[in-house]
XYZ file of C-alpha atoms in Angstrom:
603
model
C -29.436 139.946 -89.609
C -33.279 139.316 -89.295
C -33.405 136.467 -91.150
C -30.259 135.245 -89.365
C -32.043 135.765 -85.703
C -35.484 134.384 -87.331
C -33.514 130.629 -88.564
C -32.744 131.127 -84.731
C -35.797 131.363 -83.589
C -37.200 128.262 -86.030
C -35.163 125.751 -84.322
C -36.744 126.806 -80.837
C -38.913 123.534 -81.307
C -38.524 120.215 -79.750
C -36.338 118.592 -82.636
C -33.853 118.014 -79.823
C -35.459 116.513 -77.319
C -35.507 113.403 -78.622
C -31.979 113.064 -78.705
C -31.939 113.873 -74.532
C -34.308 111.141 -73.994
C -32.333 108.824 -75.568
C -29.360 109.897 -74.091
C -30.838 110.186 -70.556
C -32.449 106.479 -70.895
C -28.952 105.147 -72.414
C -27.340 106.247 -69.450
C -29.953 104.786 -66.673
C -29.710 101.497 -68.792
C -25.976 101.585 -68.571
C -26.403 102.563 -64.333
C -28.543 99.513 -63.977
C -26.836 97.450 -65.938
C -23.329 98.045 -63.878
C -25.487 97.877 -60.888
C -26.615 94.445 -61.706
C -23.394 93.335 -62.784
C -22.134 94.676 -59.584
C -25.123 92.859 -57.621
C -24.135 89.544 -59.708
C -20.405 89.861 -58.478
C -21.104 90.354 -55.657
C -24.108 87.692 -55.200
C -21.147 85.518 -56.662
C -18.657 86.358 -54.155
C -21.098 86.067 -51.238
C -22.411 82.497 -53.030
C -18.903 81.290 -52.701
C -18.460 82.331 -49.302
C -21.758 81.247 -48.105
C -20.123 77.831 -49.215
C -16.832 77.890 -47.912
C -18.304 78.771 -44.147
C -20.309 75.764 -44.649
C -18.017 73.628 -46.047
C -15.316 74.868 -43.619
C -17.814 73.297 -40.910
C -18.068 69.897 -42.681
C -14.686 69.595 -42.539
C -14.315 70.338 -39.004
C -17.556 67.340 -38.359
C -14.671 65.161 -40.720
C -11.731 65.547 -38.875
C -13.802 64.900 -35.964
C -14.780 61.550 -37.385
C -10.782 60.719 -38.016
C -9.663 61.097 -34.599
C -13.084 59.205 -33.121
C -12.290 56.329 -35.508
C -8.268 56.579 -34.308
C -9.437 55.725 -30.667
C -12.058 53.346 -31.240
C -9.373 51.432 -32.941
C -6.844 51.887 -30.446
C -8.343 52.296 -27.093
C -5.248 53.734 -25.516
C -4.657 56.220 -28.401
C -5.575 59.573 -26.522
C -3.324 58.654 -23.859
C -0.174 58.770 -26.289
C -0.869 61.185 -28.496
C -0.822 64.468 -29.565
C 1.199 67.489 -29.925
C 1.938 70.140 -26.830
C 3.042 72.606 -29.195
C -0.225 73.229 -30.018
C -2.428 76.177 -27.720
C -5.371 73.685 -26.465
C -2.403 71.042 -25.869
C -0.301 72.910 -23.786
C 0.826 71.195 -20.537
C -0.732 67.492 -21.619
C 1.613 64.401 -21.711
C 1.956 62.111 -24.784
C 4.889 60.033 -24.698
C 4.007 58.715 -28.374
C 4.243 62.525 -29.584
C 2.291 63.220 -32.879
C 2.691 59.266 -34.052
C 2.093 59.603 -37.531
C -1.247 61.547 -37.800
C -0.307 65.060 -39.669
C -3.498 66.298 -38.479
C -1.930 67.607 -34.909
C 0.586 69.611 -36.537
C -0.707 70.853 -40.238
C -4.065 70.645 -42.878
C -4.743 67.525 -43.827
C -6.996 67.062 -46.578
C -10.890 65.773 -46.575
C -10.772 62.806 -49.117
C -13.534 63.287 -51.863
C -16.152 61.120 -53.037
C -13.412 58.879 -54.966
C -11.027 58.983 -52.006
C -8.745 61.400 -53.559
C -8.176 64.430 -51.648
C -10.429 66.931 -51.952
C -10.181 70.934 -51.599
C -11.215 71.170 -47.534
C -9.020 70.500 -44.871
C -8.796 70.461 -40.974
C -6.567 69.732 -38.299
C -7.022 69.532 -34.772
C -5.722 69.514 -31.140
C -6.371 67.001 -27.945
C -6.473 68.090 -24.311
C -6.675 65.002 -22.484
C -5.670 66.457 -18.791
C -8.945 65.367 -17.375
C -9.133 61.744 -19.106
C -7.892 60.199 -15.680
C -10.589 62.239 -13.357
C -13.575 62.445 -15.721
C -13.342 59.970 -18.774
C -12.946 62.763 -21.293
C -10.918 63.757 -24.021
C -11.420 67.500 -25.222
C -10.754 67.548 -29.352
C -10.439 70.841 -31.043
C -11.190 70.433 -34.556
C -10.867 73.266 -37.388
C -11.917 72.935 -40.937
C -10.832 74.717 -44.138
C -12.307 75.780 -46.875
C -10.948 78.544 -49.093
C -9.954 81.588 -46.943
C -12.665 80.655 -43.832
C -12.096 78.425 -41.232
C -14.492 76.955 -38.131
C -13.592 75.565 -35.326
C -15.525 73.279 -32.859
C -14.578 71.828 -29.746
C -15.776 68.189 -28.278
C -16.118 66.404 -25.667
C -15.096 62.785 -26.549
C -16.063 59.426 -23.585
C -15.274 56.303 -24.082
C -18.756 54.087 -23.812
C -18.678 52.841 -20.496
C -19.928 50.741 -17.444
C -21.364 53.964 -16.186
C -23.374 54.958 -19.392
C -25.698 51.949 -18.566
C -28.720 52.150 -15.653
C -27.891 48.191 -15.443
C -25.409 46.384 -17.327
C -24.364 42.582 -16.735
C -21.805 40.119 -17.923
C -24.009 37.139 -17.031
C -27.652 37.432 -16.293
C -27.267 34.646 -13.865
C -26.362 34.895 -10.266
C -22.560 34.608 -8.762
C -22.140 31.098 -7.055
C -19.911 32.241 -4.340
C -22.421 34.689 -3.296
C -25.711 32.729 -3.588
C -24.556 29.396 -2.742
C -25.156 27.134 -5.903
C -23.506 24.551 -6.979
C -23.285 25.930 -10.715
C -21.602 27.380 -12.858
C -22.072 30.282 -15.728
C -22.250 30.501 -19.519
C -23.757 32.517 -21.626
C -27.281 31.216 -22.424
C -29.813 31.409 -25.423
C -33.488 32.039 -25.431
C -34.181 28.396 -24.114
C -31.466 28.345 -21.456
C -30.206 25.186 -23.464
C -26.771 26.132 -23.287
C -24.951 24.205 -20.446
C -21.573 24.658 -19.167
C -20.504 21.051 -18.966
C -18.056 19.125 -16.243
C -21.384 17.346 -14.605
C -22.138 21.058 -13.423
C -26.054 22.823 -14.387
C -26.142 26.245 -15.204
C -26.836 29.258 -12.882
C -29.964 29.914 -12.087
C -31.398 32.581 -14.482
C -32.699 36.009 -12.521
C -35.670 37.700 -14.394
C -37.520 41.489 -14.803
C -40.553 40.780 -13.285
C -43.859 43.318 -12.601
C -43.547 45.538 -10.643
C -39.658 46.216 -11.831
C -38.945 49.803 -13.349
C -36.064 50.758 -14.957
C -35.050 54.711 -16.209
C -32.202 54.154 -17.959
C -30.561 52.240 -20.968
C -29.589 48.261 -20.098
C -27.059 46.284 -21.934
C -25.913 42.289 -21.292
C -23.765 40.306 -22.728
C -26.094 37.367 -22.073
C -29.686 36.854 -22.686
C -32.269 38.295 -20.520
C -35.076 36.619 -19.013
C -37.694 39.713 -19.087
C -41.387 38.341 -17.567
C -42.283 41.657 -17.190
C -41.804 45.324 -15.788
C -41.438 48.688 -17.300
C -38.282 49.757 -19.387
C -38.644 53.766 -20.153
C -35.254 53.608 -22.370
C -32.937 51.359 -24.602
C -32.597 47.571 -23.919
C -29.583 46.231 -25.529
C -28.384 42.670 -24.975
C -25.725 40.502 -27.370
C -27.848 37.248 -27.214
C -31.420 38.518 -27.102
C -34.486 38.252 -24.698
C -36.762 35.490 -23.937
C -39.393 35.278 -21.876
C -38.715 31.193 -22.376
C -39.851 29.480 -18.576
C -41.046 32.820 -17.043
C -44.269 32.186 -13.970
C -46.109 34.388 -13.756
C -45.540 35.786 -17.383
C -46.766 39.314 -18.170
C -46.505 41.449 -21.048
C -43.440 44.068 -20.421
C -43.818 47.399 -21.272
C -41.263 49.046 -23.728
C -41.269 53.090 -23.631
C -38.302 54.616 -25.134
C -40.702 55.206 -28.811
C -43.439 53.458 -30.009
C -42.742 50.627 -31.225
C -39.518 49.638 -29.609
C -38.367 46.402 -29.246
C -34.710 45.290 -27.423
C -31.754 45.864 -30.103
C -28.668 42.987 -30.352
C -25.510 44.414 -29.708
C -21.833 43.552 -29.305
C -20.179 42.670 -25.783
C -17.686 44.180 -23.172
C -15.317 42.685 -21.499
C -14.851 43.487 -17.414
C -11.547 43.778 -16.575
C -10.469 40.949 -14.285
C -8.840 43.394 -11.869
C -8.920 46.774 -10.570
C -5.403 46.851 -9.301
C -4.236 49.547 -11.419
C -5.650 52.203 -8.726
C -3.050 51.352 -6.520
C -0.853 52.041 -8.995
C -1.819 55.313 -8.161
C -0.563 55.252 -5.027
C 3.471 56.135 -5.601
C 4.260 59.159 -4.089
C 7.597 59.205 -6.264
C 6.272 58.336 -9.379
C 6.657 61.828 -10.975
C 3.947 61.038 -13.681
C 1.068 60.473 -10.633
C 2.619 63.409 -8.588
C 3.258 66.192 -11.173
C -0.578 66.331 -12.486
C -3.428 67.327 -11.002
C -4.418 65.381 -8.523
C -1.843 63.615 -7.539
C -1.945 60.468 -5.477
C -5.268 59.299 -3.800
C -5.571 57.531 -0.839
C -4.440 53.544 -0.029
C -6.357 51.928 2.707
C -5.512 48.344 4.147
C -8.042 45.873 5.609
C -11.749 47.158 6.954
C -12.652 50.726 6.332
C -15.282 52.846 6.829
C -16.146 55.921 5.005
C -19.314 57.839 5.996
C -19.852 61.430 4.131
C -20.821 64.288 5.757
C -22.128 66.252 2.840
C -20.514 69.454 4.567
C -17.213 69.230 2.921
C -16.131 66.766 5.065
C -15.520 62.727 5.325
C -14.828 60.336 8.408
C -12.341 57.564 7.517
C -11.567 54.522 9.709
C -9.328 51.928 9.086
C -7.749 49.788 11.541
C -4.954 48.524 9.767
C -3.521 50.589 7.867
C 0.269 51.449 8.488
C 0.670 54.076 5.256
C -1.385 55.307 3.266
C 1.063 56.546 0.198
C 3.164 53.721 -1.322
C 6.910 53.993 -2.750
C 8.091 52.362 -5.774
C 12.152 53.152 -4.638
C 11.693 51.990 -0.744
C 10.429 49.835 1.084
C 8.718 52.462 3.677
C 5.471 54.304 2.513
C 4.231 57.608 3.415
C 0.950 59.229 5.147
C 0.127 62.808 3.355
C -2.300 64.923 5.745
C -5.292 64.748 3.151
C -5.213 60.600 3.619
C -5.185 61.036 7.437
C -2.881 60.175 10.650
C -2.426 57.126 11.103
C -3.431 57.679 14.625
C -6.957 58.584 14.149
C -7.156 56.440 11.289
C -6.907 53.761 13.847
C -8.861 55.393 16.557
C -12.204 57.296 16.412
C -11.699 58.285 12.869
C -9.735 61.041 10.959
C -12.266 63.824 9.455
C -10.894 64.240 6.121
C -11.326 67.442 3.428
C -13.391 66.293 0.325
C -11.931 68.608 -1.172
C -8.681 67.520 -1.008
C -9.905 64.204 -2.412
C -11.985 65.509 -4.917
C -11.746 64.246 -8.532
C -9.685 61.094 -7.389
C -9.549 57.668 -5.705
C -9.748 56.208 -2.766
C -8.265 52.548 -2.834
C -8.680 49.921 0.041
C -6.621 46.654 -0.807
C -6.439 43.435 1.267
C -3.890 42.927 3.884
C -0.896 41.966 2.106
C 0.128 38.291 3.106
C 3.562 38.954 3.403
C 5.790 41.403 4.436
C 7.879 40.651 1.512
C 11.577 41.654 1.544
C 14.341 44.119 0.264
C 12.422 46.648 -2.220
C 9.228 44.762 -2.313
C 8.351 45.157 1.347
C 4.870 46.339 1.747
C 4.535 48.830 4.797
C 0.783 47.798 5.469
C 1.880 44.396 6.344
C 0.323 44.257 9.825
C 2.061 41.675 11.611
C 5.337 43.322 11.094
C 4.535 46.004 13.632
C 1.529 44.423 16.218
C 2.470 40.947 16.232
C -0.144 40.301 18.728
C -2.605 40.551 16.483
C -5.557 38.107 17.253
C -6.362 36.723 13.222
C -8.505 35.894 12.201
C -10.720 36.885 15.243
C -9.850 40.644 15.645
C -8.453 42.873 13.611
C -7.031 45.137 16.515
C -3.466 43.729 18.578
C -5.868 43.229 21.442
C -6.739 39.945 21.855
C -10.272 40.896 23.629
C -11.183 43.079 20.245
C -13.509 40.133 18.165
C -15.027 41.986 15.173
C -13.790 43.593 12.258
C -12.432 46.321 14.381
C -15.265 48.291 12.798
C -18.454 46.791 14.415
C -18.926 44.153 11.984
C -20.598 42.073 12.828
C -23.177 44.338 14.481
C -25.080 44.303 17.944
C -28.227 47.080 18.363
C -31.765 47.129 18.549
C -34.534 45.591 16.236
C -37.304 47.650 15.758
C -40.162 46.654 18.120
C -38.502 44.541 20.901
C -36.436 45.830 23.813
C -32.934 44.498 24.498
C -29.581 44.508 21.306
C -29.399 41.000 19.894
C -26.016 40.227 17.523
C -26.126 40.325 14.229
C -26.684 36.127 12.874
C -24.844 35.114 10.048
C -25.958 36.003 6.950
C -27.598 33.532 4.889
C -27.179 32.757 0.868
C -30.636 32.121 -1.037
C -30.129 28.017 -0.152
C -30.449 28.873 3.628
C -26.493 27.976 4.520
C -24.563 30.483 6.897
C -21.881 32.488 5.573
C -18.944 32.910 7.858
C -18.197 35.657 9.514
C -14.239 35.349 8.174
C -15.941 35.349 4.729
C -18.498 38.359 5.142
C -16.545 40.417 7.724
C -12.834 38.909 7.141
C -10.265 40.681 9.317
C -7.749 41.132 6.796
C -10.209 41.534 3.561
C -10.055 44.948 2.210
C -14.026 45.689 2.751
C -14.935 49.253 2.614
C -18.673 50.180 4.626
C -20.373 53.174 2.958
C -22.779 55.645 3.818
C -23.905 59.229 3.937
C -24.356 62.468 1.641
C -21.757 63.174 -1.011
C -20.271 66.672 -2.005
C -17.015 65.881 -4.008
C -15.945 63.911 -7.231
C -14.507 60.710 -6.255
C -14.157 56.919 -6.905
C -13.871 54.414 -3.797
C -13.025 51.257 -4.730
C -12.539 47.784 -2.623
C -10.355 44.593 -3.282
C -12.858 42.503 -2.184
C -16.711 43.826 -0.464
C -17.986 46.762 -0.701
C -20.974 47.358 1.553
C -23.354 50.421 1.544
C -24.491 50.340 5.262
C -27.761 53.175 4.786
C -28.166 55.620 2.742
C -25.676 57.337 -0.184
C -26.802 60.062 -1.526
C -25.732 63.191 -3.096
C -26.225 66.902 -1.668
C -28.880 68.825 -2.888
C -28.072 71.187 -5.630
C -24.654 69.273 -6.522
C -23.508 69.968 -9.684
C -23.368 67.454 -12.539
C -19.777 66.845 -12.755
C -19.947 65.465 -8.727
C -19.779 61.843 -9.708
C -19.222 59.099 -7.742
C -17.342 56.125 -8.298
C -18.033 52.694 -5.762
C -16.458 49.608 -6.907
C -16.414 46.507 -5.179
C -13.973 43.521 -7.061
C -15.575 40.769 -5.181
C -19.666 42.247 -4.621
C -21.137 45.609 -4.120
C -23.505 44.937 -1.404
C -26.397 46.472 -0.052
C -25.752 45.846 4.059
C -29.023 44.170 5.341
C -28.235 42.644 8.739
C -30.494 40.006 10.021
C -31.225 38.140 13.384
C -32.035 34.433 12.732
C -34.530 32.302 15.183
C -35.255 29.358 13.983
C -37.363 29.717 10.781
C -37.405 33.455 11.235
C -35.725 36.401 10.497
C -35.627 39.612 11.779
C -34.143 42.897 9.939
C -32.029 45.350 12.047
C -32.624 48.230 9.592
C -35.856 50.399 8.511
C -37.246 49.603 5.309
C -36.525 51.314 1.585
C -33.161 52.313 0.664
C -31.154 54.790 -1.385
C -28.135 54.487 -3.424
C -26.709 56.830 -5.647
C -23.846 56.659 -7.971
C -22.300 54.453 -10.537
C -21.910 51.772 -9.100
C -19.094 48.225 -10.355
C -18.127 44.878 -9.694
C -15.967 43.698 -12.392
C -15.456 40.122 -10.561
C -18.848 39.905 -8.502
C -22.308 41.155 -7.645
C -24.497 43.906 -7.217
C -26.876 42.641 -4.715
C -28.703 42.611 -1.173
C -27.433 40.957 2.231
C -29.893 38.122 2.986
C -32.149 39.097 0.415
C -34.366 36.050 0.250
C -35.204 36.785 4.203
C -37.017 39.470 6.654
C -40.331 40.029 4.124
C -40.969 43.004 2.159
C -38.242 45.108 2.787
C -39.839 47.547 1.213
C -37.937 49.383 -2.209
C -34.325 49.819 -3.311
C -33.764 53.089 -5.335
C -31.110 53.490 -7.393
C -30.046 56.825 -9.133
C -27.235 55.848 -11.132
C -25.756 52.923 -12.738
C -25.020 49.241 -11.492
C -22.146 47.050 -13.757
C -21.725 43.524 -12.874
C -20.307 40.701 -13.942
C -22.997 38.687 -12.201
C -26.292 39.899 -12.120
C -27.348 40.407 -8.136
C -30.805 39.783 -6.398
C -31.875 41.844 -4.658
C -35.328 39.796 -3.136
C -36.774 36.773 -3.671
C -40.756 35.955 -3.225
C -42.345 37.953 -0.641
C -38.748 38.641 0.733
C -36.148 41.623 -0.478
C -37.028 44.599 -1.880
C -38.151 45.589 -5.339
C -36.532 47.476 -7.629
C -36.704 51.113 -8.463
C -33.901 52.060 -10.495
C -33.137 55.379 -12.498
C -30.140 56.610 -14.817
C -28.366 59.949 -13.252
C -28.157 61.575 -16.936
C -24.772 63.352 -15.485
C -22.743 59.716 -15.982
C -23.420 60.131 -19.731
C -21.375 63.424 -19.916
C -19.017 62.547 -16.804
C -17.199 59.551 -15.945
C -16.553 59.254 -11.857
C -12.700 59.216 -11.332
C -10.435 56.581 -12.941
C -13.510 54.335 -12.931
C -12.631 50.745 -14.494
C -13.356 50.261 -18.142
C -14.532 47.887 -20.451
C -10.936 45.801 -22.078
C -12.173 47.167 -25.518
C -15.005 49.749 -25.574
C -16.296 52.572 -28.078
C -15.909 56.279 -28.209
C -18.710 58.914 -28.429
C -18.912 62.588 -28.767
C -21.355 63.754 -25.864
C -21.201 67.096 -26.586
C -19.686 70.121 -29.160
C -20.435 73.362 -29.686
C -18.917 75.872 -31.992
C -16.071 78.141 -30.742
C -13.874 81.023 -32.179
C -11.429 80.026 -35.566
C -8.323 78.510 -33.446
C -5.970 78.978 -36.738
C -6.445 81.250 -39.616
C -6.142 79.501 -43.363
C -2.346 79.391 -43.155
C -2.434 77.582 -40.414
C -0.879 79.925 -37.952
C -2.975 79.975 -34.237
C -5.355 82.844 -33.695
């Protein structure tokens, strides 16, 4: 028994330690090994995920690029289609349905480098309810990748009349409105271009110092720049010259260092803006059933002064109806357009709100009455056939202006006693007559005042701005407003001729805000080669014409001080006239919760 417990006690030594160590280190090598293994799976699993959330993005930018490159092929393509079944389509219209794009109704695949398709997808959905009002399409776009999907959402604008400061057609002036005995091409850098048919070309019109402009500028003809200060992008599809300019200076190009004008393509103006009254049919179900229903139809000389309270004054002599009928002959006069009462008295005082995001519409005074279907309820003569044209615009004989004012009688500014307004005079010194500048039956529209609502006003023929036009302070970028004039938008500058001198009814400097059109005519100044220095025209927005306008001459007119309202290049002003074939551009995305999970069902 002793020397059983004393081999016990000789093995009480550290022969088996060894063996723990090894055991104990084994197992921490075997923890950290399955920990790293763990760590790499996991790294792995997170690696791939990282990529399909960024790749699931990509897609989504992709599938954004499809549908942009779908309506810059076909300009009419977000009108037609899409698919209501969709969430973010609910409640649009497109009578083309899906067309054959699968991306509106399932996961079409990104093609790969080879143009096979790849392993990312997207699809996406169009809201185009506030095309009309604003210019915009809204595109939801969601990508694919594995398991993850991203979804965006876009603002889509066609690039328009109103994303330029100054745009122009021709860079030389508009014959009926300046008096020459010309006519217009396009022109090179040394104006050697003629038209033919024994007739010179227009008379260029050039940047000269003392000219600033805020705001990108695009032609389609070449532009005769002899200096002045351009802070952004000048774009023209001929070039620049200074080729003939006196005085020359050296113009100053700011949008980056270096900068020098850029050659781009053309647009086309429209040759009409007719299809606002279209608008007009208070049974056409497809005007009527959307938001906002019908504007407003004016006939003959109106005048529309804002009140920048909510509130607008409307006058317009001759109009009968101011909602049209495509099944009757007879037209209607909803309570937002005004009575016809008051708008052939004092004025109606109109809600802007009612009015807001659409378009006012004042047409010429139809010739005819017509017959049967096609009789036009603003044809005057059919109800006052004492009307005194082309004299009066009023059945009384004794009424002899516009039946608006025009032309005007008051005070000039430092002698006592009215005098009448003279008639105005083109830059080659002949009177215009008053039938052409006032006519009684043209559809003129006079503009002034402060602006508190999104809305387009457009004229068949004149449009004049009679003072000031300005929006409220603190208005909010998507208050836009539309002015189109088919014939000239005109800055009203009355003058009293004696002799070799002229005499201006109106204080100096003016203000004009908001995009501003004339897809047949002119931007430009009444009698702006008379009165001297009338002081400065500012302009904060944009001015499209298919003629460019002057707006002084010499020592006479006003210069120029013009400046882009940023808000036109997110916001459009109410079905404001675009170009016949024109670009789209996303103006603005940002990232928004998945709309559909991987299988494709909505979220």
């Amino acid at each position: 028994m002793r020397r059983m417990l004393d081999a016990i006690r000789s093995r009480d030594d550290d022969r088996g330690v060894a063996l723990t160590a090894v055991l104990g280190i084994g197992v921490i090598v075997m923890i950290l090994a399955a920990t790293m293994v763990g760590l790499s799976t996991s790294g792995a699993t997170k690696s791939a995920s990282d990529r399909d959330y960024a790749n699931a993005m990509a897609a989504a930018y992709a599938g954004l690029a499809d549908y942009q490159s779908r309506v810059n092929a076909d300009n009419t393509y977000a009108t037609k289609y899409g698919d209501t079944a969709q969430p973010f389509s609910s409640g649009n219209t497109f009578p083309n349905r899906t067309g054959d794009n699968a991306a509106f109704t399932t996961w079409v695949a990104v093609p790969d480098s080879t143009g096979a398709s790849g392993s990312t997808f997207y699809r996406y959905a169009v809201d185009n309810s506030i095309y009309g009002q604003q210019g915009i399409v809204r595109v939801q776009v969601t990508g694919k990748a594995g398991n993850t999907t991203r979804t965006l959402v876009a603002n889509v604008k066609p690039d328009g009349f109103s994303n330029y400061l100054y745009w122009t057609d021709y860079e030389s002036g508009d014959p009926d409105i300046t008096g020459e005995d010309c006519s217009n091409v396009y022109q090179n850098a040394t104006f050697s271009n003629s038209p033919g048919g024994g007739k010179s070309a227009c008379s260029r019109i050039q940047f000269q110092d003392g000219d600033t402009l805020n705001g990108p500028i695009r032609s389609n003809d070449v532009m005769l720049i002899c200096g002045g200060t351009f802070k952004n992008t000048v774009q023209s599809a001929v070039g620049t010259t200074d080729y003939g300019c006196s005085p020359k200076r050296t113009p100053s190009y700011q949008y980056y260092s270096g900068y020098q004008p850029e050659t781009v393509g053309s647009y086309t103006p429209p040759s009409t803006i007719s299809a606002g009254r279209d608008r007009m049919y208070s049974d056409d179900a497809a005007i009527t059933s959307t938001t906002p229903g019908t504007g407003c139809l004016y006939t003959g000389p109106t005048q529309i002064t804002f009140l920048g309270n909510g509130k607008m004054t409307v006058r317009s002599p001759l109009t009968l109806a101011t909602n049209l009928q495509k099944s009757s002959p007879y037209g209607s006069t909803p309570p937002k357009c005004g009575a016809i009462a008051d708008l052939q008295g004092a004025g109606a005082t109109l809600s802007t709100s009612l009015l807001a995001n659409n378009l006012v519409y004042v047409q010429d005074e139809p010739a005819s009455a017509g017959s049967g279907s096609t009789t036009n309820p603003n044809y005057y003569w059919s109800k006052y056939t004492t009307r005194n044209a082309p004299s009066a615009c009023m059945k009384s004989p004794s009424v002899t202006d516009n039946g608006l004012g025009f032309p005007y009688t008051g005070q000039i500014s430092g002698y006592s006693g009215t005098y009448s307004e003279s008639n105005p005079r083109n830059a080659q010194g002949t009177p215009v007559p008053f039938s052409t500048a006032y006519g009684c039956s043209n559809g003129d529209l006079f503009v002034s005042g402060k602006v508190d609502a999104s809305i387009t006003l457009s004229a068949e023929n004149y449009v004049y701005i009679t003072g000031d036009l300005q929006y409220v302070t603190g208005r909010a970028a998507s208050t836009v407003l539309g002015i189109v004039g088919q014939e000239a938008v005109m800055v009203w500058n009355p003058m009293y001729f004696s002799g070799a001198s002229a005499y201006a009814f109106l204080a100096d400097n003016r203000t004009v805000a908001g995009a501003l059109l004339s897809n047949q005519g002119t931007f430009t100044v009444q009698n702006y080669a008379y009165g001297g220095d009338r002081g400065t025209l500012t302009v904060n927005g944009s001015i499209a014409q298919r003629y460019r306008g002057a707006v002084g001459k010499g020592s006479n007119g006003y210069l120029k001080a013009y400046g882009y309202d940023t808000s036109l290049a997110s916001y459009t002003p109410p079905f404001f006239p675009q170009p016949v074939v024109t670009t789209y551009k996303v103006t603005s995305q940002i990232e928004v919760k998945p709309a559909y999970d991987a299988g494709g069902s909505p979220r």
